[in-house]
Coordinates of C-alpha atoms in Angstrom, one line a residue:
M1 CA -87.2 8.0 -123.9
N2 CA -84.5 9.2 -121.6
V3 CA -81.0 7.7 -122.0
T4 CA -80.1 8.2 -118.3
A5 CA -81.3 6.3 -115.3
P6 CA -82.0 7.5 -111.8
V7 CA -79.8 6.4 -109.0
L8 CA -80.7 3.4 -106.8
H9 CA -79.5 4.3 -103.4
R10 CA -78.1 1.5 -101.3
T11 CA -79.1 1.1 -97.6
D12 CA -77.1 -0.4 -94.8
A13 CA -79.8 -3.0 -94.3
G14 CA -79.1 -6.6 -95.4
L15 CA -79.5 -10.3 -94.8
R16 CA -76.9 -12.9 -94.9
P17 CA -77.4 -16.7 -94.9
D18 CA -77.7 -18.1 -91.4
P19 CA -76.7 -21.8 -91.3
S20 CA -78.4 -22.1 -87.9
R21 CA -81.8 -21.9 -89.5
V22 CA -82.5 -25.6 -89.9
V23 CA -85.3 -28.0 -90.4
A24 CA -85.4 -31.7 -89.6
R25 CA -86.3 -34.1 -92.4
L26 CA -86.7 -37.8 -92.9
F27 CA -83.4 -39.4 -93.8
L28 CA -83.2 -42.9 -95.3
P29 CA -79.5 -43.9 -95.6
G30 CA -78.6 -45.6 -98.9
E31 CA -81.5 -43.9 -100.7
E32 CA -79.9 -40.5 -101.3
L33 CA -79.0 -41.5 -104.9
P34 CA -80.8 -43.7 -107.5
R35 CA -79.7 -47.3 -107.9
V36 CA -78.1 -47.4 -104.5
R37 CA -79.0 -50.2 -102.0
S38 CA -81.0 -49.0 -99.0
R39 CA -79.4 -49.5 -95.6
V40 CA -82.5 -48.9 -93.6
G41 CA -82.9 -52.6 -92.5
A42 CA -79.3 -52.8 -91.2
V43 CA -79.7 -49.6 -89.2
V44 CA -82.9 -50.8 -87.6
T45 CA -81.2 -54.0 -86.6
R46 CA -78.4 -52.0 -84.9
V47 CA -80.8 -49.8 -83.0
L48 CA -82.8 -52.8 -81.7
A49 CA -79.5 -54.4 -80.5
L50 CA -78.5 -51.5 -78.3
P51 CA -78.9 -52.1 -74.5
D52 CA -81.8 -50.4 -72.7
D53 CA -79.7 -48.2 -70.5
E54 CA -77.7 -46.8 -73.4
V55 CA -80.9 -46.2 -75.3
E56 CA -82.3 -44.2 -72.4
Q57 CA -79.2 -42.1 -72.1
I58 CA -79.0 -41.3 -75.8
T59 CA -82.7 -40.4 -76.0
A60 CA -82.4 -38.1 -73.0
D61 CA -79.4 -36.4 -74.7
L62 CA -81.3 -36.0 -78.0
L63 CA -84.3 -34.5 -76.4
S64 CA -82.1 -32.1 -74.4
D65 CA -80.1 -31.1 -77.5
Y66 CA -82.8 -30.8 -80.2
S67 CA -86.2 -30.1 -78.6
T68 CA -85.6 -26.3 -78.7
R69 CA -84.3 -26.5 -82.3
H70 CA -87.4 -28.1 -83.7
R71 CA -91.0 -27.5 -82.9
G72 CA -92.8 -30.8 -82.1
Y73 CA -89.5 -32.7 -82.1
R74 CA -90.8 -35.7 -80.1
A75 CA -93.8 -36.2 -82.3
M76 CA -91.7 -36.0 -85.4
L77 CA -89.4 -38.7 -84.2
V78 CA -92.4 -41.0 -83.5
E79 CA -93.6 -40.3 -87.0
H80 CA -90.2 -41.1 -88.6
A81 CA -90.0 -44.3 -86.5
A82 CA -93.3 -45.4 -88.0
V83 CA -91.9 -45.0 -91.5
V84 CA -89.5 -47.9 -90.9
R85 CA -91.7 -50.0 -88.6
S86 CA -92.1 -52.5 -91.5
H87 CA -88.6 -53.7 -90.7
I88 CA -89.6 -54.8 -87.3
G89 CA -91.7 -57.9 -86.4
R90 CA -95.4 -57.2 -85.6
D91 CA -95.0 -58.8 -82.2
V92 CA -92.0 -56.7 -81.2
E93 CA -92.8 -54.1 -78.6
L94 CA -90.6 -51.0 -78.5
S95 CA -90.2 -48.8 -75.4
D96 CA -90.9 -45.0 -75.8
D97 CA -87.2 -44.3 -75.6
R98 CA -86.2 -46.9 -78.3
T99 CA -89.0 -45.6 -80.6
L100 CA -87.6 -42.1 -80.2
L101 CA -84.1 -43.2 -80.9
L102 CA -85.3 -45.2 -83.9
G103 CA -86.9 -42.1 -85.3
A104 CA -83.8 -40.0 -84.6
A105 CA -81.7 -42.5 -86.6
F106 CA -83.8 -41.7 -89.6
T107 CA -83.8 -37.9 -89.1
A108 CA -81.3 -35.3 -90.3
E109 CA -81.1 -31.6 -90.0
F110 CA -81.0 -29.5 -93.2
A111 CA -79.8 -25.9 -93.2
V112 CA -82.3 -24.3 -95.5
E113 CA -80.0 -21.4 -96.4
G114 CA -76.7 -23.1 -95.7
A115 CA -75.5 -22.3 -99.3
A116 CA -77.2 -19.1 -100.2
L117 CA -80.0 -16.6 -99.5
C118 CA -81.2 -14.5 -102.4
N119 CA -84.0 -13.3 -104.8
P120 CA -86.4 -11.6 -102.4
S121 CA -89.9 -10.4 -103.3
A122 CA -91.7 -7.8 -101.2
V123 CA -95.4 -7.1 -100.6
L124 CA -97.4 -5.1 -98.0
A125 CA -97.7 -7.4 -95.0
P126 CA -101.2 -8.4 -93.7
D127 CA -100.2 -7.4 -90.2
Q128 CA -99.6 -3.7 -89.8
S129 CA -99.8 -3.6 -86.0
G130 CA -97.3 -1.6 -84.1
T131 CA -96.1 0.5 -87.0
A132 CA -95.2 4.2 -86.6
P133 CA -96.8 7.0 -88.6
G134 CA -95.4 7.0 -92.2
Q135 CA -94.1 3.4 -91.7
V136 CA -95.4 0.1 -93.2
R137 CA -94.5 -3.5 -92.5
V138 CA -93.3 -5.4 -95.5
A139 CA -93.5 -9.2 -95.9
L140 CA -90.7 -10.7 -97.9
S141 CA -90.3 -14.1 -99.5
L142 CA -86.7 -15.4 -99.8
R143 CA -85.1 -18.1 -101.9
S144 CA -83.2 -20.2 -99.4
I145 CA -80.6 -22.6 -100.9
G146 CA -79.2 -25.4 -99.0
E147 CA -77.1 -28.6 -99.5
G148 CA -77.4 -30.0 -103.0
H149 CA -78.6 -26.6 -104.4
F150 CA -82.0 -27.5 -102.9
S151 CA -84.3 -24.4 -102.8
S152 CA -87.2 -23.6 -100.4
I153 CA -89.3 -20.5 -99.8
G154 CA -88.5 -18.6 -96.6
F155 CA -90.1 -15.5 -95.2
C156 CA -89.1 -12.4 -93.2
S157 CA -90.5 -9.0 -92.5
A158 CA -89.1 -5.4 -92.5
L159 CA -90.2 -1.9 -91.7
A160 CA -90.1 0.7 -94.5
G161 CA -90.4 4.5 -93.8
P162 CA -90.9 7.1 -92.8
G163 CA -88.8 8.4 -95.7
P164 CA -85.9 6.4 -97.0
I165 CA -85.5 4.2 -93.9
W166 CA -85.6 0.4 -94.1
S167 CA -84.9 -2.1 -91.3
F168 CA -85.3 -5.9 -91.2
E169 CA -87.2 -7.3 -88.2
D170 CA -85.7 -10.2 -86.2
R171 CA -85.9 -13.6 -87.9
A172 CA -87.4 -15.8 -85.2
R173 CA -86.6 -19.5 -84.8
P174 CA -87.1 -22.4 -84.8
L175 CA -88.1 -22.9 -88.4
V176 CA -91.5 -24.6 -88.9
G177 CA -92.8 -26.6 -91.8
A178 CA -96.4 -26.6 -92.8
T179 CA -99.1 -29.3 -92.7
T180 CA -100.0 -30.4 -96.2
T181 CA -103.3 -31.9 -97.5
P182 CA -104.5 -32.7 -101.0
S183 CA -106.4 -30.0 -102.8
R184 CA -109.4 -30.1 -105.1
W185 CA -109.1 -30.0 -108.9
R186 CA -111.5 -28.8 -111.6
I187 CA -112.0 -31.3 -114.4
E188 CA -111.5 -28.7 -117.1
H189 CA -108.2 -27.6 -115.6
L190 CA -107.0 -31.2 -115.6
R191 CA -108.0 -31.6 -119.2
S192 CA -105.9 -28.5 -120.1
V193 CA -102.8 -29.8 -118.2
L194 CA -103.0 -33.2 -119.7
A195 CA -103.4 -31.7 -123.2
D196 CA -100.2 -29.7 -122.6
E197 CA -98.4 -32.9 -121.8
H198 CA -100.0 -34.9 -124.7
S199 CA -101.3 -37.4 -122.1
V200 CA -104.9 -37.7 -123.3
E201 CA -105.5 -41.2 -124.7
E202 CA -108.2 -43.8 -124.2
L203 CA -107.4 -44.6 -120.5
A204 CA -107.1 -41.0 -119.6
S205 CA -110.3 -40.1 -121.5
A206 CA -112.1 -42.8 -119.6
V207 CA -110.9 -41.4 -116.3
L208 CA -111.7 -37.9 -117.2
A209 CA -115.2 -38.9 -118.2
A210 CA -115.8 -40.6 -114.8
L211 CA -114.4 -38.0 -112.5
P212 CA -116.8 -35.4 -111.0
A213 CA -116.5 -31.7 -111.9
E214 CA -114.4 -31.2 -108.8
F215 CA -112.3 -34.0 -107.3
T216 CA -109.2 -35.0 -105.3
V217 CA -106.7 -37.8 -105.6
S218 CA -109.0 -40.1 -103.7
D219 CA -111.6 -39.7 -106.4
L220 CA -108.9 -40.8 -109.0
D221 CA -108.2 -44.0 -107.0
R222 CA -112.0 -44.7 -106.9
V223 CA -112.3 -44.2 -110.7
L224 CA -109.3 -46.3 -111.5
A225 CA -110.7 -49.2 -109.5
H226 CA -113.8 -49.2 -111.8
V227 CA -112.4 -48.6 -115.3
H228 CA -112.5 -51.4 -117.8
P229 CA -109.7 -53.8 -116.8
E230 CA -108.4 -54.2 -120.3
L231 CA -107.7 -50.4 -120.4
L232 CA -105.3 -51.0 -117.5
T233 CA -103.4 -53.7 -119.3
R234 CA -102.8 -51.8 -122.6
L235 CA -99.3 -50.7 -123.6
G236 CA -98.6 -47.4 -121.8
A237 CA -101.3 -47.8 -119.2
R238 CA -98.9 -47.7 -116.3
S239 CA -97.3 -44.5 -117.6
T240 CA -100.7 -42.9 -118.0
V241 CA -101.7 -43.8 -114.5
D242 CA -98.4 -42.5 -113.2
A243 CA -98.9 -39.2 -115.2
L244 CA -102.4 -38.8 -113.8
R245 CA -101.3 -39.3 -110.3
R246 CA -98.2 -37.1 -110.6
V247 CA -100.3 -34.3 -112.1
I248 CA -103.1 -34.5 -109.5
T249 CA -100.8 -34.8 -106.5
S250 CA -98.8 -31.7 -107.7
T251 CA -101.5 -29.5 -106.2
Y252 CA -102.0 -29.2 -102.5
D253 CA -103.1 -27.0 -99.6
T254 CA -100.6 -26.2 -96.8
R255 CA -101.1 -24.4 -93.5
F256 CA -98.9 -23.2 -90.6
E257 CA -100.2 -23.7 -87.1
A258 CA -101.3 -20.8 -85.0
G259 CA -98.5 -19.0 -83.1
V260 CA -95.9 -19.5 -85.8
E261 CA -94.3 -16.2 -86.8
L262 CA -93.8 -15.3 -90.5
A263 CA -90.1 -15.6 -90.3
Q264 CA -90.4 -19.1 -88.8
Q265 CA -92.3 -20.3 -91.8
V266 CA -90.6 -22.3 -94.6
L267 CA -92.3 -23.8 -97.6
L268 CA -90.7 -27.1 -98.5
P269 CA -91.4 -29.2 -101.6
A270 CA -94.6 -31.3 -101.1
A271 CA -95.0 -32.8 -104.6
A272 CA -92.8 -34.9 -106.9
D273 CA -92.7 -32.1 -109.5
E274 CA -90.8 -29.8 -107.1
S275 CA -88.8 -32.5 -105.3
N276 CA -85.5 -30.7 -106.0
G277 CA -86.7 -27.3 -105.1
M278 CA -89.1 -24.4 -105.1
E279 CA -87.4 -21.4 -106.7
D280 CA -87.8 -17.7 -107.1
A281 CA -91.3 -16.9 -105.6
R282 CA -92.7 -13.7 -107.0
F283 CA -95.4 -12.5 -104.6
V284 CA -98.1 -9.9 -105.3
R285 CA -100.9 -8.5 -103.3
F286 CA -103.8 -9.3 -105.7
E287 CA -107.1 -7.4 -105.7
E288 CA -110.2 -9.0 -107.3
P289 CA -112.8 -6.8 -109.0
D290 CA -115.1 -7.1 -105.9
G291 CA -112.4 -5.7 -103.7
T292 CA -111.3 -9.1 -102.2
V293 CA -107.5 -9.1 -101.5
E294 CA -105.3 -12.2 -101.4
Y295 CA -101.6 -12.9 -101.9
R296 CA -100.5 -14.8 -105.1
A297 CA -97.2 -15.9 -106.2
T298 CA -95.6 -17.8 -109.1
Y299 CA -92.6 -20.0 -108.4
T300 CA -90.5 -22.4 -110.3
A301 CA -90.9 -26.1 -109.5
Y302 CA -87.9 -28.2 -110.2
D303 CA -87.7 -32.0 -110.0
G304 CA -84.1 -32.4 -110.9
Q305 CA -84.7 -32.6 -114.7
R306 CA -87.6 -30.4 -115.6
I307 CA -88.8 -26.9 -114.5
A308 CA -92.3 -25.6 -114.6
P309 CA -94.1 -22.5 -113.2
R310 CA -96.5 -23.0 -110.3
L311 CA -99.0 -20.8 -108.5
L312 CA -99.4 -20.1 -104.8
R313 CA -102.6 -18.5 -103.4
S314 CA -103.0 -17.3 -99.8
P315 CA -105.5 -15.1 -97.9
D316 CA -103.0 -14.3 -95.1
L317 CA -99.5 -15.7 -95.8
R318 CA -100.3 -18.4 -93.3
S319 CA -102.2 -20.9 -95.4
F320 CA -101.3 -21.5 -99.1
G321 CA -102.7 -23.4 -102.0
A322 CA -100.3 -24.7 -104.6
H323 CA -101.6 -25.1 -108.1
R324 CA -100.5 -26.1 -111.6
L325 CA -100.5 -23.6 -114.5
S326 CA -101.2 -24.6 -118.1
G327 CA -101.2 -23.1 -121.5
P328 CA -98.6 -21.9 -124.0
A329 CA -97.2 -19.2 -121.7
A330 CA -96.7 -21.5 -118.7
R331 CA -93.5 -23.1 -120.1
N332 CA -90.5 -21.6 -118.5
K333 CA -89.1 -19.7 -115.5
G334 CA -90.0 -16.2 -114.5
M335 CA -93.8 -15.7 -114.7
A336 CA -95.0 -12.7 -112.7
L337 CA -98.7 -11.8 -112.1
F338 CA -100.3 -8.4 -112.5
P339 CA -101.9 -7.2 -109.2
R340 CA -105.4 -7.0 -110.7
T341 CA -107.5 -7.9 -113.7
I342 CA -107.5 -5.7 -116.7
G343 CA -110.7 -5.7 -118.9
G344 CA -112.0 -8.7 -117.0
R345 CA -108.9 -10.9 -117.7
Y346 CA -105.8 -11.9 -115.7
F347 CA -102.4 -10.9 -117.0
S348 CA -98.9 -12.1 -116.4
L349 CA -95.4 -11.5 -117.6
C350 CA -93.6 -14.5 -118.9
R351 CA -90.4 -15.6 -120.7
S352 CA -91.7 -18.7 -122.5
D353 CA -89.0 -18.4 -125.2
G354 CA -86.2 -18.4 -122.6
E355 CA -84.8 -14.9 -123.5
S356 CA -87.5 -12.3 -124.0
T357 CA -90.2 -10.7 -121.9
S358 CA -93.8 -11.3 -123.1
V359 CA -97.3 -10.7 -121.8
S360 CA -100.0 -13.4 -121.5
S361 CA -103.6 -13.2 -120.5
S362 CA -106.0 -15.7 -118.9
A363 CA -109.7 -16.1 -118.3
D364 CA -109.3 -17.9 -115.0
G365 CA -105.7 -17.3 -113.8
Y366 CA -104.6 -20.9 -114.4
R367 CA -104.5 -21.4 -118.2
W368 CA -102.3 -18.8 -119.9
E369 CA -102.8 -18.0 -123.6
T370 CA -100.2 -17.5 -126.3
P371 CA -97.9 -14.7 -125.1
Q372 CA -97.2 -11.5 -127.0
L373 CA -93.6 -10.3 -127.1
I374 CA -93.0 -6.8 -125.6
H375 CA -89.3 -6.6 -124.7
P376 CA -86.6 -8.6 -126.5
P377 CA -82.9 -8.3 -125.6
Q378 CA -81.6 -5.1 -127.2
A379 CA -79.1 -3.2 -125.1
S380 CA -75.5 -4.4 -124.6
W381 CA -76.2 -5.2 -120.9
E382 CA -79.0 -7.6 -121.9
I383 CA -77.6 -9.3 -125.0
L384 CA -78.0 -12.8 -123.6
Q385 CA -81.5 -12.5 -122.3
V386 CA -84.0 -10.4 -120.4
G387 CA -86.7 -11.1 -117.9
N388 CA -88.7 -9.5 -115.1
C389 CA -87.7 -8.8 -111.6
G390 CA -91.1 -9.2 -110.1
P391 CA -94.8 -8.4 -110.6
P392 CA -95.7 -5.1 -112.3
I393 CA -96.3 -2.1 -110.0
E394 CA -99.3 0.1 -110.9
T395 CA -98.5 3.8 -111.2
E396 CA -100.5 6.7 -112.6
R397 CA -98.3 6.6 -115.7
G398 CA -98.4 2.9 -116.4
W399 CA -97.3 -0.5 -115.2
L400 CA -93.8 -0.3 -113.9
V401 CA -91.9 -3.5 -114.6
L402 CA -88.5 -4.0 -113.0
T403 CA -86.4 -6.1 -115.4
H404 CA -83.2 -8.0 -115.4
G405 CA -80.7 -8.2 -118.3
V406 CA -77.9 -10.7 -118.7
G407 CA -74.8 -9.4 -120.6
A408 CA -71.2 -10.3 -121.2
M409 CA -69.5 -12.5 -118.6
R410 CA -73.1 -13.6 -117.5
T411 CA -73.5 -10.3 -115.6
Y412 CA -77.0 -9.7 -114.3
S413 CA -78.2 -6.1 -114.1
I414 CA -81.6 -4.6 -113.2
G415 CA -83.5 -2.2 -115.4
A416 CA -87.1 -1.1 -115.9
I417 CA -89.8 -0.7 -118.6
L418 CA -93.2 0.9 -118.5
L419 CA -96.4 -0.7 -120.0
D420 CA -99.7 1.0 -120.8
L421 CA -102.2 0.7 -118.0
D422 CA -105.1 -0.4 -120.2
D423 CA -103.1 -2.4 -122.7
P424 CA -100.1 -4.0 -121.0
T425 CA -98.9 -5.5 -124.3
R426 CA -97.9 -1.9 -125.3
L427 CA -94.5 -0.8 -124.2
V428 CA -94.5 3.0 -123.5
G429 CA -91.1 3.4 -121.8
R430 CA -87.7 1.8 -121.2
L431 CA -84.5 2.5 -119.4
E432 CA -81.6 2.3 -121.8
R433 CA -79.1 2.0 -119.0
P434 CA -79.4 -0.2 -115.9
L435 CA -80.9 1.0 -112.7
L436 CA -78.5 -1.3 -110.8
Q437 CA -75.4 -3.3 -111.8
P438 CA -73.1 -5.4 -109.6
A439 CA -70.9 -2.9 -107.7
A440 CA -67.2 -3.6 -107.1
D441 CA -68.0 -4.8 -103.5
Q442 CA -71.0 -6.9 -104.6
R443 CA -69.5 -8.9 -107.5
E444 CA -68.5 -12.0 -105.5
G445 CA -70.8 -14.7 -104.3
Y446 CA -72.3 -18.1 -104.8
V447 CA -73.0 -17.0 -108.4
P448 CA -70.7 -14.0 -109.2
N449 CA -71.7 -10.8 -111.0
V450 CA -75.4 -11.1 -110.2
V451 CA -78.0 -8.6 -108.8
Y452 CA -81.5 -10.0 -109.0
S453 CA -84.9 -9.3 -107.4
C454 CA -88.3 -11.1 -107.5
G455 CA -90.2 -7.9 -106.6
G456 CA -90.2 -4.5 -105.0
L457 CA -93.0 -2.2 -103.8
V458 CA -93.8 1.5 -103.6
H459 CA -94.5 3.3 -100.3
D460 CA -94.9 7.1 -99.9
G461 CA -93.4 7.9 -103.3
I462 CA -90.3 5.7 -102.8
L463 CA -89.6 2.5 -104.8
W464 CA -88.1 0.0 -102.5
L465 CA -86.1 -2.8 -104.1
P466 CA -84.7 -5.7 -102.0
Y467 CA -82.4 -7.7 -104.2
G468 CA -80.0 -10.7 -104.1
V469 CA -76.3 -10.2 -104.5
G470 CA -74.3 -13.0 -106.1
D471 CA -77.0 -15.4 -105.1
A472 CA -75.4 -15.2 -101.7
L473 CA -77.0 -12.4 -99.6
I474 CA -79.7 -9.7 -99.7
S475 CA -79.3 -6.0 -100.0
V476 CA -81.9 -3.2 -100.3
G477 CA -82.0 -0.1 -102.5
W478 CA -84.5 2.7 -103.0
T479 CA -85.2 5.5 -105.5
P480 CA -87.8 8.2 -105.8
L481 CA -90.6 6.8 -107.9
G482 CA -91.1 10.1 -109.7
D483 CA -87.5 10.2 -110.9
L484 CA -87.8 6.7 -112.3
L485 CA -91.0 7.4 -114.1
E486 CA -89.6 10.6 -115.6
A487 CA -86.6 8.6 -116.9
L488 CA -89.0 6.0 -118.4
N489 CA -91.0 8.7 -120.1

């Protein structure tokens, strides 16, 4: 092993948080915090009391000010008004203008990256139209952090090459959320998830026995309506039903409408398990043994108390399926998927013990077996913990894994290790010194002394590494792949 590390060259390209990138969300005053009285009814009463001419003027101003900031703004206001319609008598007719104003009273803008923009991952984009010779388009996922440290998954694109040239493409607006629908479950996967949560008792067993091999949440409702009534009155029955519903509704399909550009897309939490954020997506362009290519990503779901790894699958970065993961390795932050199967099995990096990098395998890509330790904290710059900085990159000499280490003063640095191509549980190379540490002009930020990435890519012999600085902005570096591999060997 070489004790020196190659130089990661910084480019002038970068992204900073843009507070004008906003989405509009349902807002119910008084329900922002638990155990606080809702004020929805009082607000509805005040909206209904406004004179017609004032309502017409306010609505006209709203449409003028916000229609260009939000796609489908009028329809969204009608939808939000319907949420609070129960506070209005059935015989009360509302004009179109008052309906829109009612919806606007329960709508608020949210700046998705108002606090920070960080932790990018990079993959070859599905759309390579218009690129020059020697140039590729790169699709990047971004961790966008807004008010309340609420994280969502944003996107952008960049052009890499020819040579060491990188430029971000314009980030279009307005931002657009996706349409979400329930997805299908396999019964064996549900058994695995419930076993992890120790939630399999008589009521759960009865439900599992009655569900078909593949099912949705509507099938759960049908089965619950026909189980033995005494099972539903037993101690703990309510918590069992709640657990079943929470687990099953944690998976979903989501799609962006035609005409929405990649940079306009934002994935917002759509399940209770991720209600406080979707963090640190690590995307990989995954190739099945039959040559089929799709995009996969792991991300961290956070509900305000618990974290758990989740899986995204997408054929085109326009439609996504969100799935639960299970098994001993699916227990913490920082899972990253290998870009293909090895010996007929799926592999991932994980940090199930909270401080070391391990490798796990899976028969189906959903249940991950007991991990095998490959890289514990060793060097001074990683004495607190280590982890990965994105999915492994296949090279002729092995699987290149970008890593992060946390040292004194909670300083994050980026390093690299090399794993055997045929047996990724075997470490064959390691940088003893970091590839990247926070520079003097990159130490400050939302979280000081941090450089961090969720994935780079190789193009034309160059390793490109977009990375977050201080959890506040994004920079880009590059290094010749050959130099890095020589240092690792």
